[in-house]
Short mmCIF file of C-alpha atoms in Angstrom, two decimals:
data_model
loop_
_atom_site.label_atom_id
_atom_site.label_comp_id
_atom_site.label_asym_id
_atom_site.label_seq_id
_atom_site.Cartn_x
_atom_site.Cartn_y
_atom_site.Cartn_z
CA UNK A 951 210.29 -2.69 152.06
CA UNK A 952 209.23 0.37 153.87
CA UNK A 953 208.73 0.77 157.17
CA UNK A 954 205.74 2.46 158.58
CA UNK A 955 204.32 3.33 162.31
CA UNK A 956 200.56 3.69 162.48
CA UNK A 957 200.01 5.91 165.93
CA UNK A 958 196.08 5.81 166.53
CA UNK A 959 193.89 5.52 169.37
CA UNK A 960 191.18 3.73 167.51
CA UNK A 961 192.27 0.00 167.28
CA UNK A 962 189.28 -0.23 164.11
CA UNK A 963 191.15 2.27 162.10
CA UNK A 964 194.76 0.49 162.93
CA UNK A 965 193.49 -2.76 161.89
CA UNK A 966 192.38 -1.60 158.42
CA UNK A 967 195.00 0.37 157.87
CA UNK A 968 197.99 -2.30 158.97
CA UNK A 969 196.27 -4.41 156.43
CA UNK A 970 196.20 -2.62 153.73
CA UNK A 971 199.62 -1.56 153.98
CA UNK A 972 201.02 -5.22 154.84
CA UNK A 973 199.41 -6.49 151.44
CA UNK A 974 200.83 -3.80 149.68
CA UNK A 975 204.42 -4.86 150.81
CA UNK A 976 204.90 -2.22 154.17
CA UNK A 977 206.39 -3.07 157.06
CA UNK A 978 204.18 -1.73 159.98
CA UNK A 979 205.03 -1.11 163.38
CA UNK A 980 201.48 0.06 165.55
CA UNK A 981 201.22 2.67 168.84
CA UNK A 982 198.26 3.33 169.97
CA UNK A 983 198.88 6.66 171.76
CA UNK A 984 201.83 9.10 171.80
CA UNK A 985 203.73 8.12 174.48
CA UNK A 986 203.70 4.52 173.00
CA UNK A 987 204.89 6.18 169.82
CA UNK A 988 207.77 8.35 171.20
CA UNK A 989 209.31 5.42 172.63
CA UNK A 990 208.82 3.36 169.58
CA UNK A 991 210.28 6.14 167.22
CA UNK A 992 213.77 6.13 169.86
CA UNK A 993 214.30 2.54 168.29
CA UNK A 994 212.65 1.52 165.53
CA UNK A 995 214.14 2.34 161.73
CA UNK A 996 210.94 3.96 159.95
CA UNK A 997 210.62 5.52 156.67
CA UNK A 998 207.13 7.44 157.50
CA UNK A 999 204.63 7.58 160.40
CA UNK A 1000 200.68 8.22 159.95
CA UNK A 1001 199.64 10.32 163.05
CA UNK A 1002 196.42 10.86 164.37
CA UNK A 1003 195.83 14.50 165.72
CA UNK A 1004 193.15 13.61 169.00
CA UNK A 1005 194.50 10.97 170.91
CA UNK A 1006 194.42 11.37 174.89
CA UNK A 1007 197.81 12.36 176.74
CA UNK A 1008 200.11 13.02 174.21
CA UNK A 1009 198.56 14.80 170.99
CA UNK A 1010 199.59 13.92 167.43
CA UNK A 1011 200.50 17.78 166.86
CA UNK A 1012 202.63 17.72 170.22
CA UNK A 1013 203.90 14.25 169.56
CA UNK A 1014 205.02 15.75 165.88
CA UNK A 1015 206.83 18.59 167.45
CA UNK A 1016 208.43 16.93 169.80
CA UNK A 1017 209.77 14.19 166.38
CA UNK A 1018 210.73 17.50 165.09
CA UNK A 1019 213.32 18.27 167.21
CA UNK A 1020 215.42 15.11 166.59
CA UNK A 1021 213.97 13.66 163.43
CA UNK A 1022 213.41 14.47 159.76
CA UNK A 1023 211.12 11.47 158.94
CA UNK A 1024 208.11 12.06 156.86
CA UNK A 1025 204.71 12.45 159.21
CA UNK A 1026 201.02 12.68 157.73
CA UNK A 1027 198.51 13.48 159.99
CA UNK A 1028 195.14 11.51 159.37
CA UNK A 1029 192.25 13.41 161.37
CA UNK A 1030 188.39 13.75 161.42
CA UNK A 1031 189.72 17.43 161.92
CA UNK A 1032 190.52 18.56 158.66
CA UNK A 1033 189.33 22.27 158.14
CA UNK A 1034 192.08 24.15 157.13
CA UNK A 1035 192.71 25.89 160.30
CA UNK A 1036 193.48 22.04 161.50
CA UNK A 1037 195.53 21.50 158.63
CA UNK A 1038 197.40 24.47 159.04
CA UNK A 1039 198.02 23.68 163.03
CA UNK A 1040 199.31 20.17 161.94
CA UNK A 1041 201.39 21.49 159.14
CA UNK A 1042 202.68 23.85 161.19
CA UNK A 1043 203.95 21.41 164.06
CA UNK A 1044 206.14 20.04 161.11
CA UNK A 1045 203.98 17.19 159.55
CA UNK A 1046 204.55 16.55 155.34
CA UNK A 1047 200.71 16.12 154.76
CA UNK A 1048 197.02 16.13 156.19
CA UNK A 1049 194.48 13.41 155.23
CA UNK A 1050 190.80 14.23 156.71
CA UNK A 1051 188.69 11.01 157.71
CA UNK A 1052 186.77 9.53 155.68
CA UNK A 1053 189.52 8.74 153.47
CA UNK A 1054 190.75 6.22 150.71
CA UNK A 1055 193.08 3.34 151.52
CA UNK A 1056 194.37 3.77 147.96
CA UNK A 1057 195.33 7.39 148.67
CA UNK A 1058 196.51 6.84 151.82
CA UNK A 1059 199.53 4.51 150.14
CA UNK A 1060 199.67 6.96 147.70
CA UNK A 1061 201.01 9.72 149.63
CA UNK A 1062 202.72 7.58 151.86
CA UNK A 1063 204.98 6.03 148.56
CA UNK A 1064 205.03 9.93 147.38
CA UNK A 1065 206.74 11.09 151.04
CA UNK A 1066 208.69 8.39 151.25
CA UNK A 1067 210.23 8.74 147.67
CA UNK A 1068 209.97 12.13 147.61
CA UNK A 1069 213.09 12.18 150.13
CA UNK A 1070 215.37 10.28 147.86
CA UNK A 1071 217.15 12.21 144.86
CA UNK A 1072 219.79 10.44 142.61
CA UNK A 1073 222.10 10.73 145.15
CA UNK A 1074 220.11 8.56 147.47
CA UNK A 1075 220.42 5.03 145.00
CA UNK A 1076 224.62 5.26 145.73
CA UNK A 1077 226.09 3.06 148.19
CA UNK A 1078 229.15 4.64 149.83
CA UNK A 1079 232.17 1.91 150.51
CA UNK A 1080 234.89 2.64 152.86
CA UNK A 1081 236.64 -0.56 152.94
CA UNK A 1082 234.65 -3.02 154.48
CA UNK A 1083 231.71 -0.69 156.01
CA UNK A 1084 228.91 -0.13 153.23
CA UNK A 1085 226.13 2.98 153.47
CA UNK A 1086 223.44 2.36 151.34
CA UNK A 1087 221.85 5.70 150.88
CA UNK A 1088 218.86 4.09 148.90
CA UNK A 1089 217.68 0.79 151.06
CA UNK A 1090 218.77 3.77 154.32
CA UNK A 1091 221.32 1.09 155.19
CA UNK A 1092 224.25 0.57 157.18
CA UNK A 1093 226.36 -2.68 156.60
CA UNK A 1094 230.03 -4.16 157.83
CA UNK A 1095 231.25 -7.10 155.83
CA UNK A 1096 227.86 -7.58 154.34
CA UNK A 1097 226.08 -7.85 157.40
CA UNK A 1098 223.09 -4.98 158.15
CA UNK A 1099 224.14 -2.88 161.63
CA UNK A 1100 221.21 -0.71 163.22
CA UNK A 1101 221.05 2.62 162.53
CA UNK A 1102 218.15 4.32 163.81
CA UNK A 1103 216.70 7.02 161.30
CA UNK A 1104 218.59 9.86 163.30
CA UNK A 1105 221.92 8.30 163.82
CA UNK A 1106 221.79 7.10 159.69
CA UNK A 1107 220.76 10.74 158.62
CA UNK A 1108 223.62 11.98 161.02
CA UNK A 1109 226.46 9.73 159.43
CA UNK A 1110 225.35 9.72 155.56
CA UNK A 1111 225.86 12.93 155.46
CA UNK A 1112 229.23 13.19 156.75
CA UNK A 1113 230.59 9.94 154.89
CA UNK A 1114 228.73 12.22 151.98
CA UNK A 1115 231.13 15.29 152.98
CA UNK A 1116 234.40 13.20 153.75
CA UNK A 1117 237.02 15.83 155.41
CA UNK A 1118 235.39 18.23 155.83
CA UNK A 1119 234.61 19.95 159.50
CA UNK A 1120 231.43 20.07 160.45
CA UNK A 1121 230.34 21.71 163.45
CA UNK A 1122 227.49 20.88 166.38
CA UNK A 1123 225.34 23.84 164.69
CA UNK A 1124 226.11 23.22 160.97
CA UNK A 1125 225.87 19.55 161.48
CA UNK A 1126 222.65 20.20 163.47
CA UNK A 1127 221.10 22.89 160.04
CA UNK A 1128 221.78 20.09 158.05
CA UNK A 1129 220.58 17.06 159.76
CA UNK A 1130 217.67 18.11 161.71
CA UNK A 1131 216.93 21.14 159.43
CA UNK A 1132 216.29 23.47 162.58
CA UNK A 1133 218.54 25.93 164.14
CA UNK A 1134 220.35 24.80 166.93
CA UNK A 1135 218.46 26.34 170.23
CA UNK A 1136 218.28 23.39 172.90
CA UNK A 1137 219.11 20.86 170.47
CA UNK A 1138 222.62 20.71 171.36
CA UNK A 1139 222.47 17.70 174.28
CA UNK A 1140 220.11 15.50 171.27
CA UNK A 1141 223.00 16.22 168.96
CA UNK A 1142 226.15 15.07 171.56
CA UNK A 1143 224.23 11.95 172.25
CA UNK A 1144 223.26 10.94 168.50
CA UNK A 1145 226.82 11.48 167.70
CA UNK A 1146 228.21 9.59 170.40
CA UNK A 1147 225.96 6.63 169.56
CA UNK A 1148 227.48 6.81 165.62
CA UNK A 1149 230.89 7.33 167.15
CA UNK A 1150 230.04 4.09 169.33
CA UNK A 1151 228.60 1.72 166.95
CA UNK A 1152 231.62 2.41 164.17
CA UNK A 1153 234.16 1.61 166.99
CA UNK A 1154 232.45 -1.51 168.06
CA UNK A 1155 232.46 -2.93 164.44
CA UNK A 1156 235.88 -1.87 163.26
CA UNK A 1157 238.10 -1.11 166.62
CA UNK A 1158 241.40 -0.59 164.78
CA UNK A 1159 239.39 2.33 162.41
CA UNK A 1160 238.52 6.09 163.73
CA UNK A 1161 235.95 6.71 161.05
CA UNK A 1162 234.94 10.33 162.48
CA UNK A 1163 237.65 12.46 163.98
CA UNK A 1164 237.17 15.12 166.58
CA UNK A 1165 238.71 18.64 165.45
CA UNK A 1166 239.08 20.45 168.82
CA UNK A 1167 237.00 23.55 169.44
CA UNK A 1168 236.11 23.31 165.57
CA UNK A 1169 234.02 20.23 165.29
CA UNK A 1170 234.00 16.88 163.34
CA UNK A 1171 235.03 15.35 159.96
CA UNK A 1172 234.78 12.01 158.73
CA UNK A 1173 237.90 10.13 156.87
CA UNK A 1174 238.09 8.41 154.15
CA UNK A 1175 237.48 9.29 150.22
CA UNK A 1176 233.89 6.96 149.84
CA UNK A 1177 234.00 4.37 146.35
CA UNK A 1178 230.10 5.01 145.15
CA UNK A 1179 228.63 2.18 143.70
#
């Protein structure tokens, strides 16, 4: 089941929309302006978010920026502003696609299901095993003994790919080109705290296992060869 946020100031247009996608099998999680949404996004595991571009305090196209700098998670903009300048603005500010209002339900869920696959590769159906922790790189899951631990979108992205990469160093910069897909710039502090929270939650569910190892003044690697199922 994927999980969606609708972020949209008009409660008419959410309504429809969370509808529609619930009886087509989405999970949907509803903001109805940005600020809403950026706390929302901190904790809840999505696999896509439809944006609206005018909504009062906090913007769609500032809201996506701001997403951008810790967050890879597919974001199409739906807007009565869709000349191409406005296309190009949101496009710019990092969102995967632009749908102009009026638009079609069906092709909404469309290129939702297209942006949400379009991230997986054949790669992403593995799970990896190490032992007893499981990370399903299809269903975006991470499990300990069979039973699902929370890993918001940032913090999964961030340890898939080093259980993906087992030791090998990685450091705050490369790990940051990789995961975030950005250079580094002032991203550093959102990169010590995702880690730490990874680092955190692996401890908590296996105590007697150091999963990822810090290499002083190099950077991190994580240990263990994976079994891919």
């Amino acid at each position: 089941m994927y999980r969606i946020l609708l972020v949209d100031d008009d409660p008419h247009i959410q309504t429809t929309n969370e509808a529609y996608l619930k009886k087509q099998g989405y999970q949907v999680y509803r903001a109805d302006d940005g600020h809403s949404a950026l706390a929302l996004i901190q904790t809840a595991e999505l696999d896509a978010i439809v944006l609206d571009v005018d909504m009062p305090g906090l913007d769609g196209v500032t809201l996506c920026r701001r997403l951008r700098e810790t967050s890879s998670v597919p974001v199409i903009f739906l807007s009565a502003y869709a000349k191409t300048d406005d296309r190009i603005r949101g496009l710019m500010a990092g969102g995967d696609d632009y749908l102009g209002k009026p638009y079609s339900l069906v092709e909404l869920e469309l290129r939702l299901r297209l942006r949400i696959q379009g991230r997986q590769n054949v790669l992403s159906s593995a799970v990896l095993c190490f032992d007893e922790l499981e990370i399903d790189l299809g269903l975006r899951e991470v499990r300990y003994n069979g039973e699902r631990i929370s890993f918001p979108p940032l913090e999964f992205e961030l340890l898939a790919f080093l259980a993906q990469n087992p030791r090998q160093v990685f450091s705050y910069e490369q790990l940051y080109d990789h995961v975030w897909k950005s250079p580094l710039n002032r991203g550093l502090h959102n990169m010590q705290v995702c880690m730490a929270r990874v680092r955190q939650k692996l401890k908590r569910i296996c105590p007697k296992r150091q999963y990822i190892e810090t290499i002083r003044q190099k950077g991190y690697l994580f240990r263990g060869e994976p079994e891919t199922n």
